[in-house]
CSV table of C-alpha atoms in Angstrom, one decimal:
chain,number,residue,atom,x,y,z
A,103,MET,CA,-5.2,-34.3,-48.9
A,104,THR,CA,-1.4,-33.7,-49.8
A,105,GLN,CA,0.2,-37.0,-50.8
A,106,ARG,CA,3.7,-37.9,-49.7
A,107,PRO,CA,5.8,-38.3,-52.7
A,108,GLY,CA,6.9,-41.9,-54.1
A,109,PRO,CA,10.2,-43.6,-53.5
A,110,GLY,CA,12.7,-41.8,-56.2
A,111,GLU,CA,10.5,-39.1,-56.4
A,112,THR,CA,11.1,-35.2,-55.8
A,113,ARG,CA,8.2,-32.8,-55.4
A,114,VAL,CA,8.3,-29.0,-56.0
A,115,PRO,CA,6.5,-27.3,-52.7
A,116,SER,CA,3.6,-26.0,-52.8
A,117,PRO,CA,4.0,-22.3,-53.6
A,118,TRP,CA,2.9,-19.4,-50.7
A,119,LEU,CA,0.2,-17.0,-52.3
A,120,HIS,CA,1.6,-13.4,-51.1
A,121,LEU,CA,-1.9,-10.9,-50.7
A,122,VAL,CA,-0.6,-7.6,-52.4
A,123,GLY,CA,-1.7,-4.2,-52.9
A,124,THR,CA,-1.2,-1.3,-55.9
A,125,GLY,CA,-0.8,2.1,-55.5
A,126,HIS,CA,2.0,4.5,-56.1
A,127,PRO,CA,3.8,5.8,-54.3
A,128,PRO,CA,4.2,2.6,-52.5
A,129,CYS,CA,4.1,1.8,-49.2
A,130,GLY,CA,7.1,0.7,-46.8
A,131,VAL,CA,5.2,-2.6,-45.6
A,132,GLY,CA,4.6,-3.3,-49.6
A,133,ASP,CA,8.3,-2.6,-50.3
A,134,PHE,CA,8.8,-5.0,-47.4
A,135,ALA,CA,6.4,-7.7,-48.3
A,136,GLY,CA,8.1,-7.4,-52.6
A,137,GLN,CA,11.4,-7.9,-50.9
A,138,LEU,CA,10.6,-10.7,-48.7
A,139,ILE,CA,9.0,-12.7,-51.5
A,140,GLU,CA,12.4,-12.4,-53.6
A,141,ALA,CA,14.4,-13.3,-50.2
A,142,LEU,CA,11.6,-16.7,-49.9
A,143,ARG,CA,12.3,-17.5,-53.7
A,144,ARG,CA,16.3,-17.4,-53.2
A,145,GLN,CA,15.7,-20.0,-50.5
A,146,GLY,CA,14.2,-22.5,-52.8
A,147,GLN,CA,10.6,-21.8,-51.9
A,148,PRO,CA,8.1,-20.7,-54.7
A,149,GLN,CA,6.1,-17.8,-54.3
A,150,GLU,CA,2.9,-16.3,-55.9
A,151,THR,CA,1.3,-13.1,-55.6
A,152,LEU,CA,-2.2,-12.0,-55.9
A,153,VAL,CA,-3.2,-8.2,-56.2
A,154,LEU,CA,-6.3,-7.3,-54.3
A,155,ALA,CA,-7.3,-3.7,-55.1
A,156,PRO,CA,-9.7,-1.4,-53.8
A,157,GLY,CA,-13.5,-2.0,-54.9
A,158,ARG,CA,-12.4,-4.9,-56.6
A,159,VAL,CA,-13.3,-8.6,-55.1
A,160,PRO,CA,-12.8,-11.5,-57.6
A,161,LEU,CA,-13.8,-14.4,-55.3
A,162,GLY,CA,-13.3,-16.6,-58.5
A,163,GLN,CA,-9.7,-15.8,-58.7
A,164,ILE,CA,-9.1,-15.9,-55.0
A,165,TRP,CA,-10.6,-19.6,-55.0
A,166,ARG,CA,-8.5,-20.8,-57.5
A,167,ALA,CA,-5.4,-19.1,-56.5
A,168,VAL,CA,-5.5,-20.1,-52.9
A,169,GLY,CA,-6.3,-23.6,-54.1
A,170,LYS,CA,-2.9,-24.1,-55.9
A,171,SER,CA,-1.1,-22.6,-52.7
A,172,ARG,CA,0.1,-24.2,-49.7
A,173,ALA,CA,-0.1,-20.8,-47.4
A,174,VAL,CA,-2.0,-17.6,-47.8
A,175,VAL,CA,0.5,-14.5,-46.3
A,176,ALA,CA,-0.7,-10.9,-46.2
A,177,ASN,CA,1.6,-8.0,-44.5
A,178,LEU,CA,-0.1,-5.3,-42.5
A,179,PRO,CA,-1.2,-2.9,-43.1
A,180,LEU,CA,-0.9,-2.1,-47.0
A,181,VAL,CA,-1.8,1.9,-47.5
A,182,PRO,CA,-3.5,0.6,-50.5
A,183,TRP,CA,-6.1,-1.5,-48.4
A,184,LYS,CA,-7.3,1.2,-46.9
A,185,ARG,CA,-10.4,1.0,-48.8
A,186,ALA,CA,-10.4,-2.6,-49.3
A,187,LEU,CA,-12.8,-3.9,-46.8
A,188,ILE,CA,-13.9,-7.5,-48.4
A,189,GLY,CA,-11.0,-8.4,-50.8
A,190,PRO,CA,-8.3,-9.4,-48.2
A,191,PRO,CA,-10.7,-10.9,-45.3
A,192,SER,CA,-12.5,-12.8,-48.3
A,193,ALA,CA,-9.1,-14.4,-49.2
A,194,PHE,CA,-8.4,-15.2,-45.8
A,195,ALA,CA,-12.1,-16.9,-45.4
A,196,ILE,CA,-11.4,-18.5,-48.6
A,197,ALA,CA,-8.0,-20.2,-47.3
A,198,PHE,CA,-9.7,-21.3,-43.8
A,199,LEU,CA,-12.5,-23.2,-46.0
A,200,ARG,CA,-10.1,-24.4,-48.6
A,201,ARG,CA,-8.0,-25.8,-45.3
A,202,ARG,CA,-4.7,-23.4,-46.2
A,203,ARG,CA,-2.4,-21.6,-43.8
A,204,ARG,CA,-3.1,-18.5,-43.2
A,205,VAL,CA,-0.3,-15.8,-41.9
A,206,ALA,CA,-0.5,-12.2,-41.4
A,207,ILE,CA,3.0,-10.5,-40.7
A,208,LEU,CA,1.4,-7.3,-38.8
A,209,HIS,CA,3.9,-4.1,-38.7
A,210,GLU,CA,2.0,-2.2,-36.2
A,211,TRP,CA,-1.1,-2.0,-34.3
A,212,GLY,CA,-1.2,0.6,-31.0
A,213,SER,CA,-0.2,3.7,-33.3
A,214,MET,CA,-2.9,2.7,-36.0
A,215,HIS,CA,-5.7,4.7,-36.8
A,216,ARG,CA,-8.8,3.1,-34.9
A,217,LEU,CA,-10.4,2.8,-38.7
A,218,ARG,CA,-7.6,1.1,-39.9
A,219,ARG,CA,-7.6,-1.6,-36.8
A,220,LEU,CA,-11.5,-2.4,-37.0
A,221,VAL,CA,-10.7,-3.1,-40.6
A,222,LEU,CA,-7.6,-5.9,-39.8
A,223,ARG,CA,-9.3,-7.3,-37.0
A,224,PRO,CA,-11.6,-9.6,-39.3
A,225,LEU,CA,-8.0,-10.4,-41.1
A,226,LEU,CA,-6.2,-11.6,-37.6
A,227,LEU,CA,-9.0,-13.2,-36.6
A,228,PHE,CA,-9.3,-15.8,-39.7
A,229,ALA,CA,-5.2,-15.9,-39.3
A,230,ASP,CA,-3.6,-19.1,-37.7
A,231,THR,CA,-0.1,-17.6,-37.8
A,232,ILE,CA,1.0,-14.3,-36.5
A,233,VAL,CA,4.1,-12.8,-37.1
A,234,LEU,CA,5.4,-9.4,-35.1
A,235,LEU,CA,8.5,-7.5,-35.4
A,236,SER,CA,8.5,-6.1,-32.4
A,237,PRO,CA,7.6,-7.3,-28.8
A,238,GLN,CA,6.3,-3.7,-28.5
A,239,VAL,CA,3.7,-4.3,-31.0
A,240,ARG,CA,3.1,-7.5,-29.1
A,241,ASP,CA,1.9,-5.9,-26.2
A,242,GLU,CA,-0.1,-3.2,-28.0
A,243,LEU,CA,-1.9,-6.1,-29.8
A,244,ALA,CA,-2.4,-7.3,-26.3
A,245,ALA,CA,-4.1,-4.9,-24.8
A,246,ASP,CA,-6.9,-4.5,-27.5
A,247,PRO,CA,-10.1,-5.5,-26.0
A,248,VAL,CA,-11.1,-7.4,-28.9
A,249,ILE,CA,-8.7,-9.7,-30.1
A,250,GLY,CA,-5.7,-8.8,-27.4
A,251,ARG,CA,-6.0,-12.9,-26.8
A,252,LEU,CA,-4.3,-13.4,-30.3
A,253,ALA,CA,-1.0,-12.0,-29.1
A,254,ARG,CA,-0.3,-15.1,-26.9
A,255,ARG,CA,0.4,-16.9,-29.9
A,256,ALA,CA,2.1,-14.5,-32.0
A,257,VAL,CA,5.8,-15.3,-33.1
A,258,MET,CA,8.7,-12.8,-34.0
A,259,MET,CA,10.4,-11.8,-37.4
A,260,PRO,CA,13.7,-9.9,-37.5
A,261,LEU,CA,12.5,-6.8,-39.5
A,262,PRO,CA,15.4,-6.2,-42.7
A,263,PRO,CA,16.2,-2.9,-44.2
A,264,ASN,CA,13.9,-1.7,-47.0
A,265,ILE,CA,16.8,0.8,-48.0
A,266,THR,CA,20.3,0.3,-48.3
A,267,ARG,CA,23.0,2.4,-49.3
A,268,PRO,CA,23.9,2.9,-53.3
A,269,GLU,CA,27.0,3.0,-54.9
A,270,THR,CA,26.5,6.5,-56.0
A,271,THR,CA,24.2,9.2,-54.8
A,272,VAL,CA,22.4,12.1,-56.9
A,273,PRO,CA,22.4,15.4,-55.8
A,274,SER,CA,18.9,17.4,-55.9
A,275,ALA,CA,18.1,21.1,-55.6
A,276,LEU,CA,17.2,20.3,-52.2
A,277,SER,CA,20.5,18.3,-51.4
A,278,ALA,CA,21.9,21.7,-52.9
A,279,ARG,CA,20.2,24.0,-50.5
A,280,MET,CA,21.0,21.5,-47.5
A,281,ARG,CA,24.9,21.7,-48.4
A,282,ALA,CA,24.6,25.4,-48.7
A,283,ALA,CA,23.2,25.7,-45.4
A,284,ARG,CA,26.0,23.4,-43.5
A,285,GLU,CA,28.4,25.4,-45.0
A,286,GLY,CA,27.2,28.6,-43.7
A,287,GLY,CA,27.3,27.3,-40.6
A,288,ARG,CA,23.6,26.2,-40.1
A,289,LEU,CA,22.5,22.8,-38.7
A,290,VAL,CA,20.8,20.3,-40.7
A,291,VAL,CA,18.6,18.0,-38.8
A,292,GLY,CA,17.2,15.2,-40.9
A,293,HIS,CA,13.8,13.0,-40.0
A,294,PHE,CA,13.3,10.4,-42.5
A,295,GLY,CA,10.1,8.5,-43.7
A,296,SER,CA,6.3,8.9,-43.9
A,297,ILE,CA,5.1,11.5,-42.0
A,298,TYR,CA,1.9,10.8,-39.5
A,299,PRO,CA,1.4,11.3,-35.6
A,300,GLY,CA,2.8,8.2,-34.0
A,301,LYS,CA,5.9,9.6,-35.3
A,302,GLN,CA,5.8,12.9,-33.7
A,303,PRO,CA,6.3,15.3,-36.4
A,304,GLU,CA,5.0,18.1,-34.1
A,305,ALA,CA,8.1,17.1,-31.5
A,306,ILE,CA,10.2,17.7,-33.9
A,307,LEU,CA,8.8,21.5,-34.4
A,308,ASP,CA,9.3,21.8,-30.6
A,309,ILE,CA,13.2,20.8,-31.0
A,310,ALA,CA,13.6,23.0,-34.1
A,311,ALA,CA,11.9,26.4,-32.3
A,312,SER,CA,14.3,25.2,-29.3
A,313,LEU,CA,18.0,25.4,-31.5
A,314,LYS,CA,16.4,28.3,-33.2
A,315,ALA,CA,15.6,30.2,-29.7
A,316,ARG,CA,19.4,29.3,-28.9
A,317,GLY,CA,20.8,30.7,-32.0
A,318,ALA,CA,21.8,27.8,-34.0
A,319,ASP,CA,19.9,28.9,-37.0
A,320,PRO,CA,19.2,25.1,-37.9
A,321,LEU,CA,17.4,23.7,-41.0
A,322,VAL,CA,15.2,20.7,-40.4
A,323,VAL,CA,14.5,18.9,-43.0
A,324,PHE,CA,11.4,16.1,-43.7
A,325,ILE,CA,12.5,13.5,-45.7
A,326,GLY,CA,9.2,12.1,-47.0
A,327,SER,CA,5.6,12.7,-47.3
A,328,PHE,CA,2.4,13.0,-45.1
A,329,ILE,CA,0.1,9.8,-44.7
A,330,ARG,CA,-3.0,11.1,-46.1
A,331,ALA,CA,-5.9,10.3,-43.6
A,332,SER,CA,-8.7,11.6,-41.1
A,333,ASP,CA,-6.8,12.7,-38.6
A,334,GLY,CA,-6.0,16.4,-40.6
A,335,ILE,CA,-2.2,16.1,-39.6
A,336,GLU,CA,-0.7,17.9,-43.0
A,337,GLU,CA,-2.8,20.7,-41.6
A,338,ILE,CA,-1.7,20.5,-38.0
A,339,PHE,CA,2.2,20.2,-39.0
A,340,HIS,CA,1.9,23.3,-41.0
A,341,ALA,CA,-0.2,25.4,-38.2
A,342,LYS,CA,2.3,24.4,-36.1
A,343,VAL,CA,5.2,25.4,-38.5
A,344,ALA,CA,3.3,29.0,-38.7
A,345,ALA,CA,2.6,29.8,-35.4
A,346,LEU,CA,6.5,28.7,-34.2
A,347,ASP,CA,7.6,31.0,-37.2
A,348,LEU,CA,9.3,28.5,-38.9
A,349,SER,CA,8.5,29.0,-42.2
A,350,GLU,CA,12.5,29.3,-43.0
A,351,THR,CA,13.5,26.6,-41.0
A,352,VAL,CA,11.7,23.6,-41.8
A,353,VAL,CA,11.3,21.6,-45.5
A,354,VAL,CA,9.4,18.6,-46.4
A,355,SER,CA,10.8,17.2,-49.3
A,356,GLY,CA,7.9,14.6,-50.6
A,357,TYR,CA,8.3,11.1,-52.1
A,358,VAL,CA,11.6,10.6,-53.0
A,359,ALA,CA,11.5,7.6,-55.6
A,360,SER,CA,15.3,6.3,-55.7
A,361,PRO,CA,17.7,5.5,-53.2
A,362,GLU,CA,20.5,7.5,-55.2
A,363,GLU,CA,18.4,10.7,-54.6
A,364,LEU,CA,17.5,9.5,-50.9
A,365,PHE,CA,21.0,9.2,-49.8
A,366,GLY,CA,22.0,12.5,-51.7
A,367,LEU,CA,19.8,14.1,-49.0
A,368,PHE,CA,21.0,12.0,-46.3
A,369,ASP,CA,24.7,12.8,-46.7
A,370,GLU,CA,23.7,16.5,-46.6
A,371,VAL,CA,22.6,15.7,-42.6
A,372,ASP,CA,24.1,16.6,-39.6
A,373,ALA,CA,21.6,14.5,-37.2
A,374,PHE,CA,18.7,12.5,-37.5
A,375,VAL,CA,16.5,13.0,-34.8
A,376,TYR,CA,13.1,10.6,-33.8
A,377,VAL,CA,10.8,11.5,-31.2
A,378,LEU,CA,8.8,8.3,-30.5
A,379,PRO,CA,6.2,7.9,-27.5
A,380,GLU,CA,6.5,3.9,-27.6
A,381,GLY,CA,10.6,4.2,-27.4
A,382,LEU,CA,12.8,2.9,-29.9
A,383,THR,CA,11.5,-0.8,-31.3
A,384,ALA,CA,13.1,-3.0,-33.4
A,385,ARG,CA,10.1,-2.4,-36.1
A,386,ARG,CA,11.6,1.4,-37.1
A,387,ALA,CA,12.9,0.4,-40.6
A,388,SER,CA,13.6,4.4,-40.7
A,389,ILE,CA,16.0,4.2,-38.1
A,390,LEU,CA,18.3,1.3,-40.2
A,391,ALA,CA,18.0,3.7,-43.6
A,392,CYS,CA,19.3,6.5,-41.7
A,393,VAL,CA,22.4,4.7,-39.9
A,394,GLN,CA,23.6,4.1,-43.5
A,395,ALA,CA,24.2,7.8,-43.8
A,396,GLY,CA,27.1,7.6,-41.5
A,397,ARG,CA,25.1,10.5,-39.6
A,398,PRO,CA,24.4,10.2,-35.7
A,399,VAL,CA,20.7,9.3,-35.2
A,400,ILE,CA,19.2,10.3,-32.0
A,401,VAL,CA,15.9,8.4,-31.1
A,402,THR,CA,14.1,7.5,-27.7
A,403,GLU,CA,15.2,5.0,-25.8
A,404,PRO,CA,13.5,1.5,-25.8
A,405,VAL,CA,10.9,0.9,-23.2
A,406,ARG,CA,11.4,-2.8,-23.2
A,407,ALA,CA,15.1,-4.4,-22.4
A,408,ASP,CA,14.0,-7.3,-24.6
A,409,GLU,CA,12.9,-5.2,-27.4
A,410,PHE,CA,15.8,-6.5,-29.8
A,411,ASP,CA,16.6,-10.4,-28.3
A,412,HIS,CA,14.8,-11.7,-31.5
A,413,HIS,CA,17.1,-9.1,-33.8
A,414,PRO,CA,20.8,-9.8,-33.2
A,415,ARG,CA,21.7,-7.4,-36.2
A,416,PHE,CA,19.9,-4.3,-34.9
A,417,ARG,CA,21.4,-4.7,-31.4
A,418,ALA,CA,24.9,-4.6,-32.9
A,419,LEU,CA,24.1,-1.5,-34.3
A,420,LEU,CA,22.9,0.3,-30.9
A,421,SER,CA,26.1,-1.0,-29.3
A,422,GLY,CA,28.5,0.3,-32.3
A,423,GLY,CA,27.2,3.9,-31.0
A,424,ALA,CA,25.5,4.6,-34.5
A,425,ILE,CA,22.3,5.6,-32.6
A,426,VAL,CA,22.5,7.6,-29.7
A,427,LEU,CA,19.3,7.1,-27.2
A,428,ALA,CA,17.5,9.9,-25.4
A,429,PRO,CA,16.3,9.4,-21.9
A,430,GLY,CA,12.3,8.6,-22.1
A,431,GLY,CA,10.3,11.5,-21.3
A,432,ALA,CA,12.5,13.9,-22.1
A,433,GLY,CA,11.8,17.1,-23.6
A,434,PRO,CA,12.7,19.2,-26.8
A,435,GLU,CA,15.6,20.9,-25.1
A,436,ALA,CA,17.4,17.4,-24.3
A,437,TYR,CA,17.3,16.7,-27.8
A,438,ALA,CA,18.2,20.2,-29.1
A,439,ASP,CA,21.3,19.5,-26.8
A,440,LEU,CA,21.6,15.7,-28.1
A,441,ALA,CA,21.6,17.3,-31.5
A,442,LEU,CA,24.2,20.1,-31.4
A,443,ALA,CA,26.8,17.6,-29.3
A,444,ALA,CA,25.9,14.7,-31.9
A,445,SER,CA,26.6,16.3,-34.9
A,446,THR,CA,30.2,17.2,-34.3
A,447,ARG,CA,31.0,13.6,-33.5
A,448,PRO,CA,32.1,11.8,-36.8
A,449,THR,CA,30.3,8.4,-37.4
A,450,LEU,CA,30.9,5.6,-40.2
A,451,PRO,CA,28.4,4.4,-42.4
A,452,PRO,CA,27.6,0.3,-41.0
A,453,ALA,CA,28.2,-2.2,-43.6
A,454,ILE,CA,24.3,-3.9,-44.2
A,455,ASP,CA,23.9,-6.5,-46.9
A,456,ARG,CA,20.2,-6.3,-47.3
A,457,GLN,CA,20.3,-10.1,-48.9
A,458,VAL,CA,21.5,-11.1,-45.7
A,459,TRP,CA,19.1,-9.5,-43.5
A,460,PHE,CA,16.3,-10.7,-45.4
A,461,ALA,CA,17.3,-13.9,-45.6
A,462,ASP,CA,17.2,-13.9,-41.5
A,463,ALA,CA,13.4,-12.2,-42.3
A,464,ALA,CA,12.6,-15.5,-44.5
A,465,GLY,CA,14.0,-18.0,-42.2
A,466,SER,CA,11.8,-17.0,-39.3
A,467,LEU,CA,8.9,-17.0,-41.3
A,468,ARG,CA,9.8,-20.8,-43.1
A,469,ASP,CA,10.4,-21.8,-39.1
A,470,ALA,CA,7.0,-20.4,-38.2
A,471,LEU,CA,5.3,-22.7,-40.8
A,472,GLY,CA,7.3,-25.1,-40.6
A,473,ARG,CA,6.1,-25.9,-36.3
A,474,GLY,CA,2.5,-25.6,-37.4
A,475,ALA,CA,2.8,-27.6,-40.6
A,476,THR,CA,1.0,-30.5,-39.4
A,477,LYS,CA,-1.6,-28.4,-37.7
A,478,LEU,CA,-4.1,-28.3,-40.4
A,479,GLY,CA,-3.6,-32.0,-40.8
A,480,ARG,CA,-2.6,-31.4,-44.8
A,481,CYS,CA,0.8,-29.5,-44.9
A,482,GLU,CA,3.5,-32.0,-44.5
A,483,SER,CA,6.9,-31.4,-43.3
A,484,TRP,CA,8.5,-31.8,-46.7
A,485,GLU,CA,6.3,-29.2,-48.1
A,486,VAL,CA,8.2,-26.7,-46.0
């Protein structure tokens, strides 16, 4: 049982323990976790990390680390945890036994491969606080036949941008190719982020074929790399490129290491395009990155009217006109029309202070823990 500080005493809050993964290149969820940890530290809340690698379950180390903490936090899904089947659930189980808070920040659900959902369900069952980034994800979780009831007690967190525009950019061979294409009258279409089925990369290929058929001579650049999984998305993608005769039209950059090089590519894009089956949601960090290029971002309209009620900063971007919404269910011809029209409309890069956005996220997490501070009978409100 934690004791209250005596008269005249001050007590440093117990740290929160964040479960993190390994791997290179780092995944977007891992980047988010690192930024969130720093934001919490700036707010005076001590933070510790525990690396859990696949194939390694240091139960003694986990027991000691959890014992020193007030709460155990895991961001899900971390790409390096694809084969970490025992470590993360063990950490949450130990936290349960030691009566520590267990917080799962769930970035997506329905769009994940079913095997990844199978691995993550035990973690979510052990969690006493589930934090979501989008009402759409809450709907997906609620529809789960095994753990759908957990969605009823989930709380929302506003997603900050993982990437902000640097003061300078760095040219590359690809950015030079894109610049030459634009100077030659070609339409350069961009699509940023990891390439996986949930983002419908094949739909972007259909749009490229539509633009090519009408003589627009597009150069479509996927700025990112494939997520290697059992769905064979990379093979399917390249097979469709060949079938549509787009080998001279479509380019995949691969992983881009620095914001300076990344925005060097962004600056050569005429319009970004996203076709999302679930519509634009508040968890799409790739959209927050793209709008900072000062180029139109065309994306499927949100399905839910309340999608951004918890995220006023994202809502302000929508009202500012940097994001062009396509009707739900629109086909490639409609997106091609929007890309051609948007590419001629000037936009301005919005001013985004990532520290301010992450301070919002950190504050919402502190609020979520504060609301349940006495739930386990050991966490006192002055520790929050």
